[in-house]
């Protein structure tokens, strides 16, 4: 069952405060968070959050595509080390 | 010097009675198994792909030249399939093969070795390097210009700027 629209997206209150404070300071640090249940909001785009996976904080640079998803989706709690094959990694700017 | 090889797949079993085999692929797409020329097994035997069709996201049904029936196909079960590293085309600007990055020495800006690249992951928020420190602890570093200012494949090293963390409230 989906969440009622009138409620709006769920986000832990401290995250909003933290993001606002961080954006105002202009720093590029990773913001440690434990709130995997919070929704990614448009005002988080461009910030980097360290989302806890029960073990460590995984850096998540928020982009527009992530808005509406939950933070926990980008920080899996189980890590599978597969073979690399012919796969490539792309270095991002910023 | 032995040329490095890249593991592209493993034969998991026979498929049907006409000599086809199922291959678990480690390529970006299953079709990529046939893109780099003949495959070699662990023992060095060469296998030419005659036909290939994708079965799942990481599985292909393959017919190799000279494998005509199920008995011959079953004998290939468990074989790892490699290509030489030199068979992979040069990557585009800003792209790196995972196989090249894994195992590189991680150094700080001053040139001090801080660990090695253990793995490269993408959990949906971009590629990130998993750096393993001498005490076996690991840390994830986003694969960005800010965190990884230099990648020197030939020199076997990457320069890592470990990110600073700001504590958030729990």
XYZ file of N, CA and C in Angstrom, chain B:
510
model
N 57.419 -12.989 -19.719
C 56.408 -12.576 -18.745
C 55.034 -13.062 -19.205
N 54.264 -13.608 -18.283
C 52.940 -14.130 -18.627
C 51.975 -12.957 -18.777
N 51.253 -12.983 -19.901
C 50.297 -11.900 -20.136
C 49.110 -12.057 -19.198
N 48.694 -10.985 -18.543
C 47.531 -11.100 -17.647
C 46.272 -11.447 -18.430
N 45.410 -12.230 -17.797
C 44.154 -12.611 -18.448
C 42.983 -12.068 -17.636
N 41.859 -11.960 -18.318
C 40.640 -11.466 -17.681
C 39.599 -12.573 -17.735
N 39.026 -12.896 -16.589
C 37.993 -13.929 -16.526
C 36.663 -13.337 -17.000
N 36.114 -13.923 -18.058
C 34.860 -13.401 -18.605
C 33.660 -14.285 -18.303
N 33.877 -15.535 -17.927
C 32.732 -16.402 -17.651
C 33.162 -17.778 -17.188
N 32.167 -18.541 -16.748
C 32.396 -19.924 -16.309
C 31.279 -20.775 -16.887
N 31.658 -21.933 -17.444
C 30.659 -22.855 -17.984
C 29.969 -23.543 -16.803
N 28.649 -23.404 -16.749
C 27.924 -23.970 -15.605
C 27.260 -25.305 -15.941
N 27.164 -25.646 -17.225
C 26.565 -26.938 -17.569
C 26.171 -27.010 -19.025
N 25.707 -28.211 -19.429
C 25.257 -28.403 -20.805
C 23.834 -27.879 -20.948
N 23.485 -27.531 -22.184
C 22.126 -27.044 -22.459
C 21.619 -27.774 -23.694
N 20.629 -28.613 -23.535
C 20.078 -29.354 -24.662
C 20.996 -30.496 -25.095
N 20.737 -31.015 -26.294
C 21.481 -32.200 -26.758
C 22.343 -31.904 -27.988
N 22.439 -30.614 -28.335
C 23.165 -30.281 -29.565
C 24.533 -29.646 -29.296
N 25.032 -29.795 -28.088
C 26.381 -29.319 -27.795
C 26.455 -27.918 -27.243
N 25.319 -27.310 -26.924
C 25.351 -25.963 -26.347
C 25.649 -26.046 -24.846
N 26.236 -24.971 -24.319
C 26.522 -24.902 -22.880
C 25.971 -23.599 -22.303
N 25.664 -23.652 -20.993
C 25.271 -22.438 -20.283
C 26.538 -21.817 -19.683
N 26.687 -20.526 -19.859
C 27.866 -19.826 -19.331
C 27.406 -18.687 -18.436
N 27.902 -18.671 -17.195
C 27.671 -17.523 -16.312
C 28.672 -16.455 -16.712
N 28.175 -15.315 -17.142
C 29.076 -14.282 -17.673
C 29.373 -13.210 -16.627
N 30.575 -12.670 -16.699
C 30.988 -11.575 -15.820
C 31.168 -10.289 -16.615
N 30.640 -10.270 -17.838
C 30.740 -9.089 -18.688
C 29.572 -8.144 -18.380
N 29.679 -6.910 -18.866
C 28.617 -5.934 -18.626
C 27.297 -6.433 -19.209
N 27.357 -7.083 -20.371
C 26.192 -7.712 -21.000
C 26.607 -9.121 -21.407
N 25.683 -10.094 -21.402
C 26.073 -11.466 -21.762
C 26.680 -11.565 -23.156
N 26.227 -10.714 -24.085
C 26.731 -10.773 -25.457
C 28.219 -10.438 -25.528
N 28.717 -9.745 -24.511
C 30.118 -9.322 -24.504
C 31.100 -10.469 -24.456
N 30.614 -11.660 -24.146
C 31.501 -12.830 -24.055
C 32.192 -13.100 -25.387
N 31.521 -12.795 -26.500
C 32.071 -13.120 -27.827
C 32.757 -11.928 -28.481
N 32.905 -10.829 -27.750
C 33.391 -9.592 -28.374
C 34.910 -9.497 -28.469
N 35.619 -10.349 -27.755
C 37.067 -10.157 -27.646
C 37.881 -11.308 -28.225
N 37.304 -12.040 -29.174
C 38.056 -13.106 -29.833
C 37.937 -14.428 -29.099
N 38.812 -15.382 -29.467
C 38.720 -16.720 -28.878
C 38.915 -16.697 -27.358
N 38.224 -17.595 -26.689
C 38.349 -17.713 -25.238
C 39.329 -18.836 -24.923
N 40.013 -18.718 -23.814
C 40.902 -19.805 -23.399
C 40.472 -20.304 -22.030
N 40.719 -21.597 -21.811
C 40.367 -22.190 -20.516
C 41.546 -22.028 -19.556
N 41.330 -22.481 -18.339
C 42.396 -22.407 -17.318
C 43.657 -23.118 -17.807
N 43.458 -24.256 -18.500
C 44.603 -25.046 -18.973
C 45.196 -24.490 -20.255
N 44.564 -23.491 -20.859
C 45.116 -22.886 -22.061
C 44.495 -23.351 -23.359
N 43.455 -24.220 -23.304
C 42.775 -24.653 -24.518
C 41.943 -23.494 -25.079
N 41.952 -23.376 -26.401
C 41.219 -22.287 -27.054
C 39.824 -22.747 -27.459
N 38.846 -21.898 -27.226
C 37.458 -22.186 -27.603
C 36.930 -21.024 -28.443
N 36.437 -21.343 -29.638
C 35.851 -20.318 -30.507
C 34.342 -20.342 -30.361
N 33.764 -19.178 -30.151
C 32.307 -19.081 -30.014
C 31.676 -19.129 -31.409
N 30.780 -20.115 -31.622
C 30.058 -20.195 -32.910
C 28.750 -19.409 -32.838
N 27.972 -19.704 -31.812
C 26.725 -18.961 -31.616
C 26.594 -18.601 -30.148
N 25.904 -17.514 -29.880
C 25.681 -17.082 -28.494
C 24.341 -16.380 -28.421
N 23.559 -16.752 -27.428
C 22.328 -15.996 -27.180
C 22.171 -15.784 -25.682
N 21.794 -14.563 -25.289
C 21.635 -14.297 -23.856
C 20.444 -15.060 -23.286
N 20.594 -15.580 -22.087
C 19.507 -16.307 -21.437
C 18.963 -15.505 -20.259
N 19.848 -14.938 -19.465
C 19.464 -14.090 -18.325
C 20.404 -12.885 -18.332
N 20.284 -12.065 -17.294
C 21.141 -10.876 -17.218
C 22.614 -11.253 -17.150
N 22.929 -12.402 -16.541
C 24.328 -12.798 -16.411
C 24.544 -14.230 -16.886
N 23.774 -14.641 -17.882
C 23.934 -16.009 -18.397
C 23.697 -16.017 -19.892
N 24.495 -16.810 -20.602
C 24.336 -16.954 -22.046
C 24.375 -18.426 -22.397
N 23.688 -18.788 -23.484
C 23.764 -20.138 -24.028
C 24.691 -20.061 -25.237
N 25.777 -20.850 -25.181
C 26.856 -20.702 -26.155
C 27.130 -22.041 -26.832
N 27.388 -21.987 -28.126
C 27.885 -23.179 -28.829
C 29.324 -22.878 -29.245
N 30.244 -23.746 -28.824
C 31.650 -23.600 -29.207
C 31.962 -24.467 -30.407
N 32.899 -24.024 -31.227
C 33.316 -24.800 -32.395
C 33.907 -26.131 -31.931
N 33.495 -27.213 -32.568
C 34.035 -28.533 -32.245
C 33.323 -29.224 -31.109
N 32.317 -28.597 -30.545
C 31.524 -29.228 -29.474
C 30.148 -29.520 -30.072
N 29.940 -30.790 -30.455
C 28.780 -31.113 -31.291
C 27.670 -31.839 -30.548
N 27.962 -32.430 -29.392
C 26.894 -33.163 -28.701
C 26.937 -32.894 -27.200
N 25.964 -33.412 -26.504
C 25.834 -33.126 -25.078
C 27.004 -33.677 -24.268
N 27.515 -34.861 -24.690
C 28.631 -35.436 -23.932
C 29.842 -34.507 -23.960
N 30.123 -33.952 -25.137
C 31.257 -33.022 -25.257
C 30.974 -31.756 -24.465
N 29.722 -31.302 -24.487
C 29.353 -30.091 -23.751
C 29.512 -30.306 -22.249
N 29.129 -31.483 -21.776
C 29.223 -31.742 -20.328
C 30.670 -31.761 -19.847
N 31.574 -32.123 -20.730
C 32.993 -32.153 -20.341
C 33.551 -30.741 -20.098
N 32.847 -29.736 -20.608
C 33.301 -28.353 -20.404
C 32.806 -27.763 -19.085
N 31.933 -28.453 -18.391
C 31.353 -27.912 -17.157
C 32.453 -27.522 -16.154
N 32.343 -26.348 -15.626
C 33.318 -25.874 -14.633
C 34.497 -25.130 -15.228
N 34.608 -25.099 -16.556
C 35.759 -24.428 -17.185
C 35.610 -22.907 -17.072
N 36.678 -22.264 -16.652
C 36.709 -20.798 -16.631
C 37.155 -20.308 -18.001
N 36.565 -19.216 -18.456
C 36.835 -18.709 -19.804
C 37.518 -17.349 -19.710
N 38.701 -17.266 -20.300
C 39.510 -16.042 -20.196
C 39.779 -15.450 -21.581
N 40.094 -14.160 -21.588
C 40.716 -13.528 -22.755
C 41.945 -12.791 -22.240
N 42.943 -12.599 -23.130
C 44.089 -11.800 -22.679
C 43.671 -10.363 -22.407
N 44.289 -9.723 -21.447
C 43.964 -8.329 -21.117
C 44.118 -7.435 -22.337
N 45.065 -7.779 -23.218
C 45.319 -6.930 -24.392
C 44.167 -6.993 -25.399
N 43.251 -7.968 -25.255
C 42.124 -8.074 -26.194
C 41.055 -7.020 -25.900
N 41.052 -6.460 -24.714
C 40.050 -5.442 -24.378
C 40.436 -4.121 -25.050
N 39.486 -3.449 -25.686
C 39.827 -2.182 -26.350
C 40.150 -1.104 -25.314
N 40.918 -0.084 -25.710
C 41.225 0.995 -24.749
C 39.941 1.679 -24.283
N 39.809 1.942 -22.999
C 38.593 2.606 -22.507
C 38.559 4.075 -22.914
N 37.371 4.665 -22.846
C 37.220 6.078 -23.180
C 37.866 6.943 -22.107
N 37.954 8.235 -22.403
C 38.521 9.203 -21.449
C 37.710 9.172 -20.148
N 38.383 9.054 -19.041
C 37.693 9.057 -17.757
C 37.127 7.701 -17.356
N 37.303 6.698 -18.220
C 36.831 5.345 -17.883
C 38.027 4.444 -17.618
N 37.814 3.469 -16.748
C 38.878 2.540 -16.395
C 38.276 1.154 -16.235
N 38.983 0.147 -16.734
C 38.519 -1.217 -16.502
C 38.686 -1.564 -15.025
N 37.676 -2.207 -14.476
C 37.747 -2.616 -13.078
C 38.953 -3.512 -12.838
N 39.221 -4.362 -13.821
C 40.337 -5.296 -13.669
C 41.681 -4.562 -13.552
N 41.757 -3.337 -14.151
C 42.983 -2.547 -14.040
C 43.085 -1.844 -12.687
N 41.925 -1.440 -12.161
C 41.928 -0.665 -10.911
C 42.179 -1.552 -9.691
N 41.608 -2.754 -9.715
C 41.703 -3.625 -8.538
C 43.149 -4.069 -8.348
N 43.641 -3.874 -7.152
C 45.009 -4.261 -6.826
C 45.998 -3.112 -6.876
N 45.571 -1.942 -7.377
C 46.481 -0.807 -7.418
C 46.815 -0.340 -6.003
N 47.995 0.217 -5.864
C 48.414 0.767 -4.581
C 47.742 2.126 -4.376
N 47.162 2.318 -3.207
C 46.508 3.591 -2.887
C 47.482 4.451 -2.098
N 47.723 5.660 -2.604
C 48.669 6.570 -1.951
C 47.968 7.874 -1.610
N 48.471 8.520 -0.574
C 47.917 9.843 -0.261
C 48.622 10.890 -1.123
N 48.235 12.141 -0.959
C 48.761 13.205 -1.815
C 50.273 13.356 -1.675
N 50.818 12.940 -0.520
C 52.257 13.062 -0.291
C 53.038 11.874 -0.850
N 52.326 10.884 -1.419
C 53.008 9.720 -1.991
C 53.184 8.578 -1.011
N 52.624 8.721 0.174
C 52.708 7.671 1.203
C 51.669 6.585 0.907
N 52.088 5.319 0.907
C 51.144 4.228 0.632
C 50.212 4.050 1.829
N 48.908 4.071 1.567
C 47.938 3.924 2.662
C 47.154 2.620 2.552
N 47.236 1.946 1.422
C 46.508 0.677 1.270
C 46.468 0.248 -0.181
N 45.492 -0.603 -0.494
C 45.323 -1.072 -1.871
C 43.847 -0.984 -2.252
N 43.605 -0.953 -3.550
C 42.226 -0.970 -4.044
C 41.753 -2.414 -4.012
N 40.772 -2.686 -3.144
C 40.296 -4.063 -2.973
C 39.202 -4.394 -3.985
N 38.332 -3.438 -4.264
C 37.216 -3.695 -5.173
C 36.664 -2.369 -5.658
N 35.858 -2.440 -6.698
C 35.144 -1.265 -7.205
C 33.663 -1.616 -7.213
N 32.857 -0.776 -6.587
C 31.418 -1.048 -6.467
C 30.622 0.078 -7.109
N 29.383 -0.258 -7.452
C 28.412 0.777 -7.833
C 27.075 0.352 -7.248
N 26.650 1.054 -6.205
C 25.396 0.719 -5.526
C 24.246 1.600 -6.023
N 24.458 2.318 -7.114
C 23.415 3.178 -7.654
C 23.715 4.649 -7.491
N 24.773 4.960 -6.746
C 25.134 6.363 -6.519
C 26.508 6.651 -7.118
N 26.857 5.962 -8.194
C 28.148 6.179 -8.833
C 29.179 5.167 -8.372
N 30.261 5.093 -9.131
C 31.309 4.119 -8.803
C 32.074 4.567 -7.565
N 32.513 3.598 -6.790
C 33.343 3.918 -5.625
C 34.390 2.838 -5.432
N 35.542 3.269 -4.941
C 36.639 2.344 -4.696
C 36.581 1.889 -3.246
N 36.815 0.600 -3.051
C 36.929 0.072 -1.688
C 38.418 -0.049 -1.398
N 38.890 0.778 -0.479
C 40.314 0.811 -0.130
C 40.536 -0.054 1.098
N 41.487 -0.979 0.988
C 41.823 -1.822 2.137
C 43.127 -1.317 2.741
N 43.079 -1.036 4.044
C 44.238 -0.517 4.756
C 45.073 -1.682 5.305
N 46.289 -1.414 5.713
C 47.144 -2.511 6.213
C 46.521 -3.286 7.372
N 45.658 -2.652 8.177
C 45.025 -3.369 9.286
C 43.782 -4.138 8.837
N 43.597 -4.295 7.519
C 42.499 -5.058 6.898
C 41.147 -4.338 6.977
N 41.110 -3.165 7.598
C 39.870 -2.396 7.575
C 39.704 -1.782 6.182
N 38.455 -1.552 5.796
C 38.217 -0.987 4.471
C 37.400 0.289 4.584
N 37.511 1.105 3.542
C 36.709 2.321 3.468
C 36.328 2.576 2.016
N 35.117 3.077 1.837
C 34.649 3.378 0.491
C 34.967 4.833 0.161
N 35.462 5.036 -1.059
C 35.788 6.377 -1.525
C 35.124 6.568 -2.878
N 34.329 7.623 -3.009
C 33.658 7.894 -4.289
C 34.707 8.113 -5.376
N 34.445 7.549 -6.560
C 35.403 7.641 -7.668
C 35.173 8.962 -8.397
N 35.617 10.031 -7.753
C 35.457 11.381 -8.309
C 36.823 12.057 -8.396
N 36.865 13.135 -9.156
C 38.126 13.882 -9.294
C 38.615 14.397 -7.945
N 37.665 14.738 -7.065
C 38.052 15.294 -5.767
C 38.685 14.223 -4.872
N 38.105 13.024 -4.868
C 38.602 11.963 -3.986
C 39.719 11.124 -4.609
N 39.707 11.033 -5.933
C 40.742 10.248 -6.628
C 41.344 11.154 -7.708
N 42.238 12.083 -7.316
C 42.749 13.052 -8.290
C 43.633 12.441 -9.367
N 44.254 11.301 -9.110
C 45.161 10.725 -10.122
C 45.034 9.212 -10.148
N 44.974 8.668 -11.352
C 44.979 7.210 -11.555
C 46.122 6.902 -12.505
N 47.100 6.146 -12.034
C 48.266 5.800 -12.841
C 48.314 4.280 -12.955
N 47.640 3.772 -14.018
C 47.559 2.309 -14.190
C 48.959 1.736 -14.428
N 49.710 2.399 -15.312
C 51.051 1.889 -15.650
C 51.959 1.889 -14.417
N 51.804 2.902 -13.591
C 52.627 2.990 -12.391
C 52.082 2.175 -11.232
N 50.904 1.599 -11.400
C 50.311 0.739 -10.378
C 49.848 1.488 -9.144
N 49.396 2.729 -9.301
C 49.012 3.504 -8.123
C 47.831 4.426 -8.407
N 47.073 4.716 -7.375
C 46.057 5.766 -7.427
C 46.312 6.693 -6.242
N 46.021 7.958 -6.458
C 46.144 8.935 -5.368
C 44.754 9.111 -4.765
N 44.670 8.930 -3.464
C 43.388 8.979 -2.765
C 43.382 10.143 -1.777
N 42.323 10.932 -1.829
C 42.077 11.938 -0.796
C 40.890 11.427 0.008
N 41.160 10.915 1.199
C 40.075 10.353 2.012
C 39.096 11.453 2.394
N 37.795 11.197 2.260
C 36.811 12.239 2.550
C 36.734 12.539 4.039
N 36.473 13.820 4.339
C 36.244 14.217 5.730
C 34.773 13.999 6.042
N 34.476 13.480 7.208
C 33.089 13.210 7.596
C 32.623 14.223 8.632
N 31.379 14.656 8.460
C 30.732 15.488 9.464
C 29.755 14.611 10.213
N 29.855 14.633 11.541
C 28.956 13.788 12.321
C 27.528 14.304 12.232
N 26.575 13.389 11.996
C 25.166 13.754 12.034
C 24.548 13.187 13.300
N 23.360 13.647 13.641
C 22.688 13.106 14.824
C 22.094 11.755 14.495
N 22.071 10.837 15.410
C 21.510 9.518 15.172
C 19.994 9.590 15.293
